[in-house]
CSV table of C-alpha atoms and ligand atoms in Angstrom, one decimal:
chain,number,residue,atom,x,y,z
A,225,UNK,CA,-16.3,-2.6,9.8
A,226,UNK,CA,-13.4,-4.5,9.1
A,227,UNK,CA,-9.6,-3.2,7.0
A,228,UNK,CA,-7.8,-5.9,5.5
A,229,UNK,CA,-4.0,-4.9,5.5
A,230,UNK,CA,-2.6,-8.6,5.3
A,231,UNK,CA,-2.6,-8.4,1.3
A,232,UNK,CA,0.7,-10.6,1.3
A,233,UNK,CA,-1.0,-13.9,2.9
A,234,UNK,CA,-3.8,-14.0,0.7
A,235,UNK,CA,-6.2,-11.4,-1.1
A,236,UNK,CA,-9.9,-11.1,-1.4
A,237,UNK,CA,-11.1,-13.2,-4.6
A,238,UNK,CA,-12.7,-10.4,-6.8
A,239,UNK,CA,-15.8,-10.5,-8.5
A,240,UNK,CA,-14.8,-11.9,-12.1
A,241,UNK,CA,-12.8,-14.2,-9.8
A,242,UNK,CA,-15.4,-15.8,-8.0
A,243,UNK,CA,-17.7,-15.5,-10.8
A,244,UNK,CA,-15.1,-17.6,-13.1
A,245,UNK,CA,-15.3,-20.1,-10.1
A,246,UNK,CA,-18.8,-20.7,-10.3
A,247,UNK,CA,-19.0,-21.0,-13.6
A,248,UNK,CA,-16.2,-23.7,-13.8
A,249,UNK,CA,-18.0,-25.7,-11.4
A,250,UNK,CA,-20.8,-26.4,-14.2
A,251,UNK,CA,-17.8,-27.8,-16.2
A,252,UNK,CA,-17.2,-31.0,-14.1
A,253,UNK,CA,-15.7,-33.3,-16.5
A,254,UNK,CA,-12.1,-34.5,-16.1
A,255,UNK,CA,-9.9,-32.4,-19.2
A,256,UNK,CA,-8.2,-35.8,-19.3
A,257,UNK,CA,-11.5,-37.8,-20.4
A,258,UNK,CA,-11.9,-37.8,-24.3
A,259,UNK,CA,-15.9,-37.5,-24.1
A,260,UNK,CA,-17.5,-34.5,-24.6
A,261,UNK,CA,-17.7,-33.3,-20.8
A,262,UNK,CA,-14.0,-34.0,-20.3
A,263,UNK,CA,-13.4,-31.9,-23.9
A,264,UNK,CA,-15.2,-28.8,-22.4
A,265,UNK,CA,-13.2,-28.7,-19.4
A,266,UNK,CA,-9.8,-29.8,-21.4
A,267,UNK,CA,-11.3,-26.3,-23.4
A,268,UNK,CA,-11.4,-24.3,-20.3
A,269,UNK,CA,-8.4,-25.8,-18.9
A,270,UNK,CA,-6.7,-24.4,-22.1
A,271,UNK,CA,-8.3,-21.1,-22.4
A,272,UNK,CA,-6.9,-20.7,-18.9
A,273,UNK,CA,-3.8,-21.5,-19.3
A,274,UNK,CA,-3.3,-18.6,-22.6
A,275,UNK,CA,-4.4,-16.6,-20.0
A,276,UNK,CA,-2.1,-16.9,-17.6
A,277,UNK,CA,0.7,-17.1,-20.2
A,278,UNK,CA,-0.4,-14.0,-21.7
A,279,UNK,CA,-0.1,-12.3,-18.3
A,280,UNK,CA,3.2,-13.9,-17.7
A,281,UNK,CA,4.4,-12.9,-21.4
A,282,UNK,CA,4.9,-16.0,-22.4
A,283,UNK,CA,4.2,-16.8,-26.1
A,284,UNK,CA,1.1,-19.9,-26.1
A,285,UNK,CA,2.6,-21.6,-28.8
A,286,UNK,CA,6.3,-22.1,-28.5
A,287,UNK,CA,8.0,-24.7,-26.5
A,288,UNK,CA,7.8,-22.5,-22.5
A,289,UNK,CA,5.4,-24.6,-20.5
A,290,UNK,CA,3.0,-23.2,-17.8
A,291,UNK,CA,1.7,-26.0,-15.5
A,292,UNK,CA,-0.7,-25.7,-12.9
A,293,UNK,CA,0.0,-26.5,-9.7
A,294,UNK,CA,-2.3,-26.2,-6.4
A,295,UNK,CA,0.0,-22.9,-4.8
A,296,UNK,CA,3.1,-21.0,-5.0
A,297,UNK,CA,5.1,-23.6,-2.1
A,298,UNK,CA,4.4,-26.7,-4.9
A,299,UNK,CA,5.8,-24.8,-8.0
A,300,UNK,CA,8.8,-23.7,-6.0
A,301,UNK,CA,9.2,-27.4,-4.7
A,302,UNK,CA,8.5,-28.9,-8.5
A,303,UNK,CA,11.3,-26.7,-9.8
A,304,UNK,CA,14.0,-27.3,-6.8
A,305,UNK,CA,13.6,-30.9,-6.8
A,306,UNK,CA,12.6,-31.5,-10.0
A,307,UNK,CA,15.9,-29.8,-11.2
A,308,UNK,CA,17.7,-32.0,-8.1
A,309,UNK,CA,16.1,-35.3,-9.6
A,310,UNK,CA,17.0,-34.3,-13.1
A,311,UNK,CA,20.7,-35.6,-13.9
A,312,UNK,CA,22.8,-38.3,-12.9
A,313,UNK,CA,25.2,-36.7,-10.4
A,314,UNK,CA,27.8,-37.3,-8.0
A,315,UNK,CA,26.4,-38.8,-4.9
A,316,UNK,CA,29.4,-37.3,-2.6
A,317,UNK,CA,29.6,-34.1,-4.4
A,318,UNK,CA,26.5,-33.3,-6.3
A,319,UNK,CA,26.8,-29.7,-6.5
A,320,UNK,CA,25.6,-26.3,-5.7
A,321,UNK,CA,22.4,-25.0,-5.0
A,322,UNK,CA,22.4,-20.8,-4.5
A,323,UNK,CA,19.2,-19.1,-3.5
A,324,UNK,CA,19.0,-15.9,-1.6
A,325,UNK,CA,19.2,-15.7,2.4
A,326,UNK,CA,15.9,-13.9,2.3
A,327,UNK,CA,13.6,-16.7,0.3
A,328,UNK,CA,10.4,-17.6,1.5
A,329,UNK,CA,10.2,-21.4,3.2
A,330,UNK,CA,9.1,-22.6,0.2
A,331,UNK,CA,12.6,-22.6,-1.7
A,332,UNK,CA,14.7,-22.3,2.0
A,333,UNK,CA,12.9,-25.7,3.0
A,334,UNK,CA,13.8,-27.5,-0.3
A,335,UNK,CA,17.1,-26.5,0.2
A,336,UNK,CA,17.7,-27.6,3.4
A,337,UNK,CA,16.4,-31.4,2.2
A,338,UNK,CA,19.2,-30.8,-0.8
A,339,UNK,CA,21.8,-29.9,2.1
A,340,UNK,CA,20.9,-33.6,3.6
A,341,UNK,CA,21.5,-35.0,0.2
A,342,UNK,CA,25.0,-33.7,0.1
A,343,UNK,CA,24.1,-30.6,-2.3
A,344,UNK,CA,26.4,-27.5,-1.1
A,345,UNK,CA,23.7,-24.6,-0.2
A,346,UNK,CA,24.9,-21.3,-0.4
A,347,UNK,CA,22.9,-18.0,0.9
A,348,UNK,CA,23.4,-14.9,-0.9
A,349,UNK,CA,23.3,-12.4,2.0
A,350,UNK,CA,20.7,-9.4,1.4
A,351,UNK,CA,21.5,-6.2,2.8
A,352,UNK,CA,18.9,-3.6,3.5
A,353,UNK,CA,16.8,-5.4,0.8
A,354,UNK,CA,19.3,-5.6,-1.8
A,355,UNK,CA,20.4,-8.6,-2.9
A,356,UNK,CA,24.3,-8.6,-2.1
A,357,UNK,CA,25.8,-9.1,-6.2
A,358,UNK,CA,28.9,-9.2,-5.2
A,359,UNK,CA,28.7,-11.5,-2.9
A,360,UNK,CA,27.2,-13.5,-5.3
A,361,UNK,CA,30.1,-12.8,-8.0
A,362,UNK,CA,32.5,-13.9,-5.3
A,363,UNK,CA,30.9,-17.3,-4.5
A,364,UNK,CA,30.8,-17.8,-8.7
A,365,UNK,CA,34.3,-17.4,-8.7
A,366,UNK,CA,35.3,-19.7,-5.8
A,367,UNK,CA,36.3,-23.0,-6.5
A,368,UNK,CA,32.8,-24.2,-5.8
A,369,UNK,CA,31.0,-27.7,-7.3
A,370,UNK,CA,29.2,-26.6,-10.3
A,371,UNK,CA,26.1,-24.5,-9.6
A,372,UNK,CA,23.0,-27.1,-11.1
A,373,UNK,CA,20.0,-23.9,-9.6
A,374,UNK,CA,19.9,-21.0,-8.4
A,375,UNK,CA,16.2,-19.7,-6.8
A,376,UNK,CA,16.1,-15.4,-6.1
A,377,UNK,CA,12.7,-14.3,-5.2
A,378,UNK,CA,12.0,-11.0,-7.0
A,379,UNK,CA,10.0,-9.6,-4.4
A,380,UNK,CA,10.4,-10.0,-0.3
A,381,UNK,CA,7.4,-11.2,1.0
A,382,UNK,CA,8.3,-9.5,4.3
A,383,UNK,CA,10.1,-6.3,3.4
A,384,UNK,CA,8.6,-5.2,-0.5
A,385,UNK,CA,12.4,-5.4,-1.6
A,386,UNK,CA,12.7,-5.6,-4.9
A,387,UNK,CA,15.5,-7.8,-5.7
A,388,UNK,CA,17.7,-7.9,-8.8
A,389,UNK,CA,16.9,-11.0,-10.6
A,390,UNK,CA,17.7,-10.2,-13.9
A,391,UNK,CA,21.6,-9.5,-12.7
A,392,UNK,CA,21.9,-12.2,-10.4
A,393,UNK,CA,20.4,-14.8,-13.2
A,394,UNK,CA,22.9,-13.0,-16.1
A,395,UNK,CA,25.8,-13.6,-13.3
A,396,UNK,CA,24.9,-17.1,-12.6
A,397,UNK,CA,24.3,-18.3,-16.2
A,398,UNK,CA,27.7,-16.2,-17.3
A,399,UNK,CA,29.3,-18.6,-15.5
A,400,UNK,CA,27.0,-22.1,-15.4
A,401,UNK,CA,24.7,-22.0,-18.4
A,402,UNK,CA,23.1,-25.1,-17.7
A,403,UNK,CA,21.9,-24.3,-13.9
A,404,UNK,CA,18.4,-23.8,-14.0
A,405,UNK,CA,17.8,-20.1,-12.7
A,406,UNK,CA,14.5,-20.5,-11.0
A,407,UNK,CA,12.4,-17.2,-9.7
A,408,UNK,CA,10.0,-16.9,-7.1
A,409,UNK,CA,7.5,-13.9,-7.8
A,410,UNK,CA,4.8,-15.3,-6.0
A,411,UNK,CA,4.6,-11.4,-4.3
A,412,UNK,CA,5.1,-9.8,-7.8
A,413,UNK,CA,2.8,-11.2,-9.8
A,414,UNK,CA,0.1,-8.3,-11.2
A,415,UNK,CA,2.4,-5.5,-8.8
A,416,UNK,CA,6.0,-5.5,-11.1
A,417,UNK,CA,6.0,-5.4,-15.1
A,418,UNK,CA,8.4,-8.4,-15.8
A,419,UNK,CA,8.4,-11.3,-17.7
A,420,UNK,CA,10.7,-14.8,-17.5
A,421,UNK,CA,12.8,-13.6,-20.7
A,422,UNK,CA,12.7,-10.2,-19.2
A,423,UNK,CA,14.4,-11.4,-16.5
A,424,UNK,CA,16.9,-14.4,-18.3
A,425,UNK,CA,15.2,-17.2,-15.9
A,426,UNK,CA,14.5,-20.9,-16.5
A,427,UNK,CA,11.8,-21.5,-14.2
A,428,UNK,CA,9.1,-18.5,-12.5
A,429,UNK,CA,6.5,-19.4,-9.7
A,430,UNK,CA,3.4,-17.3,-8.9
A,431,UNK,CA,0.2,-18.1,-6.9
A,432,UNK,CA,-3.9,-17.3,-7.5
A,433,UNK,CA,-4.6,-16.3,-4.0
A,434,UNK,CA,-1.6,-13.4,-3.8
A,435,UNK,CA,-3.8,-11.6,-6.9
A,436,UNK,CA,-7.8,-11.5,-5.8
A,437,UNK,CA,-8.3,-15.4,-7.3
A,438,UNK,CA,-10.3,-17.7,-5.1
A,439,UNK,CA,-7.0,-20.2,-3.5
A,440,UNK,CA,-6.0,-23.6,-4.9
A,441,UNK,CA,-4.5,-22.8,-8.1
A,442,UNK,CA,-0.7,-21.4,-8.8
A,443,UNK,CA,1.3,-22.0,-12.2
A,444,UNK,CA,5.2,-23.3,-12.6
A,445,UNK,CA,6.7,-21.4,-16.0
A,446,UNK,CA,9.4,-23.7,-17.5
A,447,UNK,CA,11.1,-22.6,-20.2
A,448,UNK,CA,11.6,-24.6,-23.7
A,449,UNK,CA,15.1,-25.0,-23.4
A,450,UNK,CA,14.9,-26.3,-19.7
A,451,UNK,CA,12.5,-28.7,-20.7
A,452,UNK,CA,14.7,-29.9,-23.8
A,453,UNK,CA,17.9,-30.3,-21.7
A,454,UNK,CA,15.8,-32.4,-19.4
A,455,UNK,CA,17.2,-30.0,-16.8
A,456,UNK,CA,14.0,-30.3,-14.7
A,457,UNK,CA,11.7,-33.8,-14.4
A,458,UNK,CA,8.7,-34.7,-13.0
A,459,UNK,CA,8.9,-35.7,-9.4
A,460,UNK,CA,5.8,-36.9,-8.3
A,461,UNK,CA,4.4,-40.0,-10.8
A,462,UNK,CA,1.0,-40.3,-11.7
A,463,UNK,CA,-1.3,-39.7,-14.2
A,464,UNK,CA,0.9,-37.8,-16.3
A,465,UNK,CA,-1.3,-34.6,-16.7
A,466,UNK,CA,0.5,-31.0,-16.8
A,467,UNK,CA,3.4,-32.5,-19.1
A,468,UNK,CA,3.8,-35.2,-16.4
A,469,UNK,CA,5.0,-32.0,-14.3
A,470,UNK,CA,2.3,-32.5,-11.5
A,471,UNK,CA,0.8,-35.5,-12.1
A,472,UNK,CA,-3.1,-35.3,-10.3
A,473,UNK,CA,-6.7,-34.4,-12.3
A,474,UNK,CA,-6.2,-30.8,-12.2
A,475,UNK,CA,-8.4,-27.8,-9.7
A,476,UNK,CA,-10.0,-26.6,-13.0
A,477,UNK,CA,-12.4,-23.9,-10.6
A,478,UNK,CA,-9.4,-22.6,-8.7
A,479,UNK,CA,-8.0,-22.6,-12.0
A,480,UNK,CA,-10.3,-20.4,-14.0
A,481,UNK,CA,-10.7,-18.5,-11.1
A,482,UNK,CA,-6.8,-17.2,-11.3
A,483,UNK,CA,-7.4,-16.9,-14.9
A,484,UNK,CA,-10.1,-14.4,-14.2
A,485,UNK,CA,-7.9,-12.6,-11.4
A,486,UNK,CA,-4.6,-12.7,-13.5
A,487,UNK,CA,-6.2,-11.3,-16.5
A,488,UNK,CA,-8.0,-8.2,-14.4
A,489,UNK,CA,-4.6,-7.4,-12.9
A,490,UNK,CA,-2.9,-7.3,-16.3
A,491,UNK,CA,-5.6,-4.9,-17.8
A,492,UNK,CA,-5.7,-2.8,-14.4
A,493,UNK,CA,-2.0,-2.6,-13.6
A,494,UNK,CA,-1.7,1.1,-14.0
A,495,UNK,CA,-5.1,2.1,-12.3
A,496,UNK,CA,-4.3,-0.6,-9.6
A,497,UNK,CA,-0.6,1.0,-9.1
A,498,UNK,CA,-1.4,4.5,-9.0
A,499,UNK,CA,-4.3,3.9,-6.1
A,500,UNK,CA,-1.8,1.3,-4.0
A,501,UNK,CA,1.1,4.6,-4.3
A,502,UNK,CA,-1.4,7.1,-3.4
A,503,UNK,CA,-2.3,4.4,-0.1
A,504,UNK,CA,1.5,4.1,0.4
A,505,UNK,CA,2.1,8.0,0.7
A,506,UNK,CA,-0.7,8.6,3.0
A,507,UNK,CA,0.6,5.6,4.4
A,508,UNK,CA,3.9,6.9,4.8
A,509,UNK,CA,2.5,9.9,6.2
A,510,UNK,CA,0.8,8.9,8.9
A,511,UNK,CA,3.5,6.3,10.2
A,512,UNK,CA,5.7,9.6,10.1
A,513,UNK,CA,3.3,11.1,12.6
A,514,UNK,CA,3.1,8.5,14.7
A,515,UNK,CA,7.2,8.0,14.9
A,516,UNK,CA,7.0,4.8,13.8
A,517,UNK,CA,10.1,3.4,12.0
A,518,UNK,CA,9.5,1.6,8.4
A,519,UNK,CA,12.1,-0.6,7.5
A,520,UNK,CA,12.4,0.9,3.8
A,521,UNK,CA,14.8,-1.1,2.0
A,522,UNK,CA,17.6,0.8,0.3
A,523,UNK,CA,17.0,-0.5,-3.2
A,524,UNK,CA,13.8,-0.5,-5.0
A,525,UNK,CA,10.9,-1.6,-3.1
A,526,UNK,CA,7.2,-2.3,-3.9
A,527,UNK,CA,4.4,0.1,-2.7
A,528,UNK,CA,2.7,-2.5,-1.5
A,529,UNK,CA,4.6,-4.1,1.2
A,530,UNK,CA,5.5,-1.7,4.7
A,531,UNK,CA,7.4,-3.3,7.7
A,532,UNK,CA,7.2,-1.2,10.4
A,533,UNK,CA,8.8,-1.8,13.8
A,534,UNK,CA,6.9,-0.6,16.9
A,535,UNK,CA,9.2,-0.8,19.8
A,536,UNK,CA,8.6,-1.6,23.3
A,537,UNK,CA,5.5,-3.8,22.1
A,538,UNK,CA,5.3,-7.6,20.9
A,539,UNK,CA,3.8,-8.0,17.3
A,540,UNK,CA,1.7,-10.5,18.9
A,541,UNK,CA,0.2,-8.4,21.3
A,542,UNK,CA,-0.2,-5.1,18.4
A,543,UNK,CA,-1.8,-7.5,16.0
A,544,UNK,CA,-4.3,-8.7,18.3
A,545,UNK,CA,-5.3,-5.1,19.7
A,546,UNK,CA,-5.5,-3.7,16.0
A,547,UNK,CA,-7.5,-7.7,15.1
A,548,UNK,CA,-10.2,-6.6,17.9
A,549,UNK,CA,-10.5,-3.3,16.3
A,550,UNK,CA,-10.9,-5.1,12.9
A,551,UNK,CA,-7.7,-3.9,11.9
A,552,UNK,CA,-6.3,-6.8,10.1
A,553,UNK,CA,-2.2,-6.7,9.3
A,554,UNK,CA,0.7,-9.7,10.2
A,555,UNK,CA,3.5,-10.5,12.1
A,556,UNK,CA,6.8,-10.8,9.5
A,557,UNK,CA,4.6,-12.8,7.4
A,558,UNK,CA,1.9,-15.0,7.5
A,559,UNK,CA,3.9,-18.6,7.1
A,560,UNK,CA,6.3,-17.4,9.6
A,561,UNK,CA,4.2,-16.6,12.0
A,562,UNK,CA,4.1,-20.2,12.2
A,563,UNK,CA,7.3,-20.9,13.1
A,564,UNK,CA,10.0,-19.7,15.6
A,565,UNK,CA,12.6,-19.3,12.7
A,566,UNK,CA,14.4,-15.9,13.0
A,567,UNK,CA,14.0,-13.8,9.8
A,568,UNK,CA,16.3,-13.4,7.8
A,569,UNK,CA,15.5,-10.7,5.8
A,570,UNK,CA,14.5,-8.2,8.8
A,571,UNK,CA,18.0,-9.7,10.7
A,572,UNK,CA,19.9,-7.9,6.7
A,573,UNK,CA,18.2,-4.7,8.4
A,574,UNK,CA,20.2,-4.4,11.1
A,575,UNK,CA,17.2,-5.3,13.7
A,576,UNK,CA,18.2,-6.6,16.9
A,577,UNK,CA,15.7,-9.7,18.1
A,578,UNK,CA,13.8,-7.0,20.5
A,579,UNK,CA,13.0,-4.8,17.4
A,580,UNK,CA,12.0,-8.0,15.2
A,581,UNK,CA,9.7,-9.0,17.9
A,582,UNK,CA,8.2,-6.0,17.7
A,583,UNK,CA,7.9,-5.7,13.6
A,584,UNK,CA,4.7,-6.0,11.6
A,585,UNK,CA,3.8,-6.6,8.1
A,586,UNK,CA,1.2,-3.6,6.6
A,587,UNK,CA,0.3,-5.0,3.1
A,588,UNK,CA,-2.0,-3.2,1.0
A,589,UNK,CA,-4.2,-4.0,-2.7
A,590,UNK,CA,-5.8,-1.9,-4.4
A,591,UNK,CA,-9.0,-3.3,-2.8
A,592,UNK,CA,-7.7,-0.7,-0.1
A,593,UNK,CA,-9.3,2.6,0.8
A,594,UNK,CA,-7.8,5.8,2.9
A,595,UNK,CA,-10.7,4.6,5.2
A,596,UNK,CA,-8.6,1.5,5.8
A,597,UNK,CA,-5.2,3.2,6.0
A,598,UNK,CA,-6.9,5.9,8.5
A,599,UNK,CA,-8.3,2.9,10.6
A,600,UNK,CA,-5.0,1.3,10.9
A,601,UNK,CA,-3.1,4.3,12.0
A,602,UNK,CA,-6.1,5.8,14.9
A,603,UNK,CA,-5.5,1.9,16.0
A,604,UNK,CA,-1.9,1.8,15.8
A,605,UNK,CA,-2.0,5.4,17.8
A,606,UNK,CA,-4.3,4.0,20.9
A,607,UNK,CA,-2.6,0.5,20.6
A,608,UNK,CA,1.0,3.0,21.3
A,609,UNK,CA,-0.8,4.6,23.8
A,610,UNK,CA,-2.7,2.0,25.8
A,611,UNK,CA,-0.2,-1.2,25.7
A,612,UNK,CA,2.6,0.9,26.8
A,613,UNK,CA,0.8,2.1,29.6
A,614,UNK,CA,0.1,-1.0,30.3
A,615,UNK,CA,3.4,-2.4,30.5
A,616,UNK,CA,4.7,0.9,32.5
B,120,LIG,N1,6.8,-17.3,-2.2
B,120,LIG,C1,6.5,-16.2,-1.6
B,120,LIG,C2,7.5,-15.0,-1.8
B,120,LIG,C3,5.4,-16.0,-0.8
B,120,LIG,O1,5.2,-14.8,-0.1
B,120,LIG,C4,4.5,-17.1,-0.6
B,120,LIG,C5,3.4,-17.0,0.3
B,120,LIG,O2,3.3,-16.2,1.1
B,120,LIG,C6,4.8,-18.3,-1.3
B,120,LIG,C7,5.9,-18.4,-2.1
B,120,LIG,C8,4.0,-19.5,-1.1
B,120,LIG,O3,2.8,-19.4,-1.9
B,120,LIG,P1,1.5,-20.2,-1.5
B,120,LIG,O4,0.9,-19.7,-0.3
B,120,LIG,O5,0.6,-20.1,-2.7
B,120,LIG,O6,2.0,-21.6,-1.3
């Protein structure tokens, strides 16, 4: 029997998901061919695109663009460099680019490339989970070059922070209207009730895998006035399809897959939210039992996401007891695991590097069952009680 706690890297595709899949597959034609085969899958493309604007609240058919892209790490990069490419600027001093200390690679690597171009990168410090607004307000009013994006992820993928986007965007756009205010909710997506508007942003990434769709698909929203003031362009030619945003004939079964997914989670959010809080509090419970510490961010978090810290024992060496129990959680998270980059949103928690060695990443869906949650704690229990041993 296997309990899949690693919700955060990737989900289970549902049912209607893979079923949408499938049935995509029958619809091979390219949406860009003007025959009848490339019409029906130009259809599909389209339903599927309402779709996922309907989930994001974004109105069909005003001037807001959502473009498909192949995953959550291309629409962040589309928007960062796209916005980057976009005007004519001063080689020596092109301006400043302000994300959040605790982003995901996928806006912290595009900003270090925009660092090498000459761009001035400044990391809004998060502490506890909360993203530090005064410290923001302070860097606004410093004679900085003028701010041309700012990326805040609305939910950590590592610690369930909630951060707040909607103040941060209103402080940046107070001051530089025409910086594109670009948000990351690749975590939130089907877990938060937001929409762009709701939170005053330009730009908004989310991925098909983070919400039970097969992988393969993830959508870029760019706003009508963004698009009008040419504050974003395409940066990778080609065939021009998406709006000439990503260029490339497009994944039309990963697509109707997240189509399916994204319009289950909308009609389920309340049912899906009230099983993943009951999972948290037994959750919560048990960890309590055990002694282990969760790093609970101060602000408002998401249900969904628990870091715990189990000291005296390597994450490496928990996650593969709990793996050969078929206990399935993370390190941090997932991407990185892959690297030997210090994290920056458990380091805003006051961890020393012994405790961060020693953190894991629960993350839960409500695909979960107590079964799972009680699995993961009789594990974490004997994986306590045997690797200590061990090392003593
Ligand atoms: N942004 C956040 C907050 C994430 O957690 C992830 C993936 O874990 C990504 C972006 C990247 O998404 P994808 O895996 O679809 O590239």
């Amino acid at each position: 029997m296997e309990h899949y706690l690693d919700n955060s890297a990737t989900t289970r595709p549902s049912d209607a998901a893979l079923e949408a899949m499938t049935r995509a597959a029958a619809v091979w034609g390219n949406p860009s061919s003007v025959h009848h085969a490339g019409q029906e899958a130009a259809a599909l493309l389209r339903e599927s695109r309402k779709t996922i604007a309907k989930a994001l609240g974004v109105p069909f058919f005003g001037g807001d663009k959502i473009i498909f892209t192949s995953c959550g790490t291309e629409s962040n990069n589309i928007a960062m460099l796209g916005c980057a490419a976009a005007k004519k600027r001063d080689p020596v001093n092109p301006g400043t680019v302000i994300i959040s200390a605790g982003e995901h690679p996928s806006i912290d690597g595009p900003a270090s490339l925009l660092a090498k171009q000459g761009y001035n990168i400044v990391r809004i410090p998060t502490k506890h989970g909360v993203l530090d607004l005064e410290a923001l307000e302070s860097t606004l009013n410093k004679g900085i070059s003028p701010v041309v994006f700012a990326g805040f992820m609305l939910v950590n993928n590592e610690t369930g922070a909630v951060y707040d986007v909607k103040s941060a965007a209103k402080a940046v756009k107070s001051k530089y209207p025409d910086a594109v205010v670009h948000c990351d909710a690749v975590q939130a997506f089907g877990k938060l009730k937001f929409t762009p508007s709701s939170l005053g942003v330009d730009t908004l990434s989310v991925s098909a895998h983070k919400i039970h769709s097969v992988r393969g698909a993830a959508a870029l929203f760019i706003s009508a006035e963004t698009i009008k003031r040419k504050n974003i362009v395409p940066v990778m030619p080609g065939g021009g399809q998406e709006n000439g945003f990503r260029s490339g004939t497009e994944n039309l079964c990963s697509i109707a897959s997240f189509a399916a997914a994204a319009d289950e989670i909308s009609k389920n959010f309340d049912e899906n939210r009230a099983r993943v809080l009951n999972l948290r509090a037994l959750l919560d419970e048990r960890l309590s039992v055990l002694d282990i510490t969760v790093n609970r961010p101060d602000g408002d978090f998401l249900p969904h996401i628990a870091s715990i810290t189990v000291l005296g024992i390597r994450s490496e060496t928990m996650l593969n007891f709990l793996s050969g129990r078929g206990v399935y959680i993370s390190a941090g998270s997932a991407c990185a695991a892959n690297s030997k980059k210090k994290s920056t949103a458990l380091e805003a928690f006051g961890l020393e590097p012994d405790q961060m060695d020693s953190t894991l990443r629960i993350s839960l869906s409500h695909m979960n069952t107590e079964d799972d949650i009680v699995a993961l704690c009789e594990g974490l229990a004997l994986g306590i009680a045997s690797l200590q041993r061990k090392k003593g």
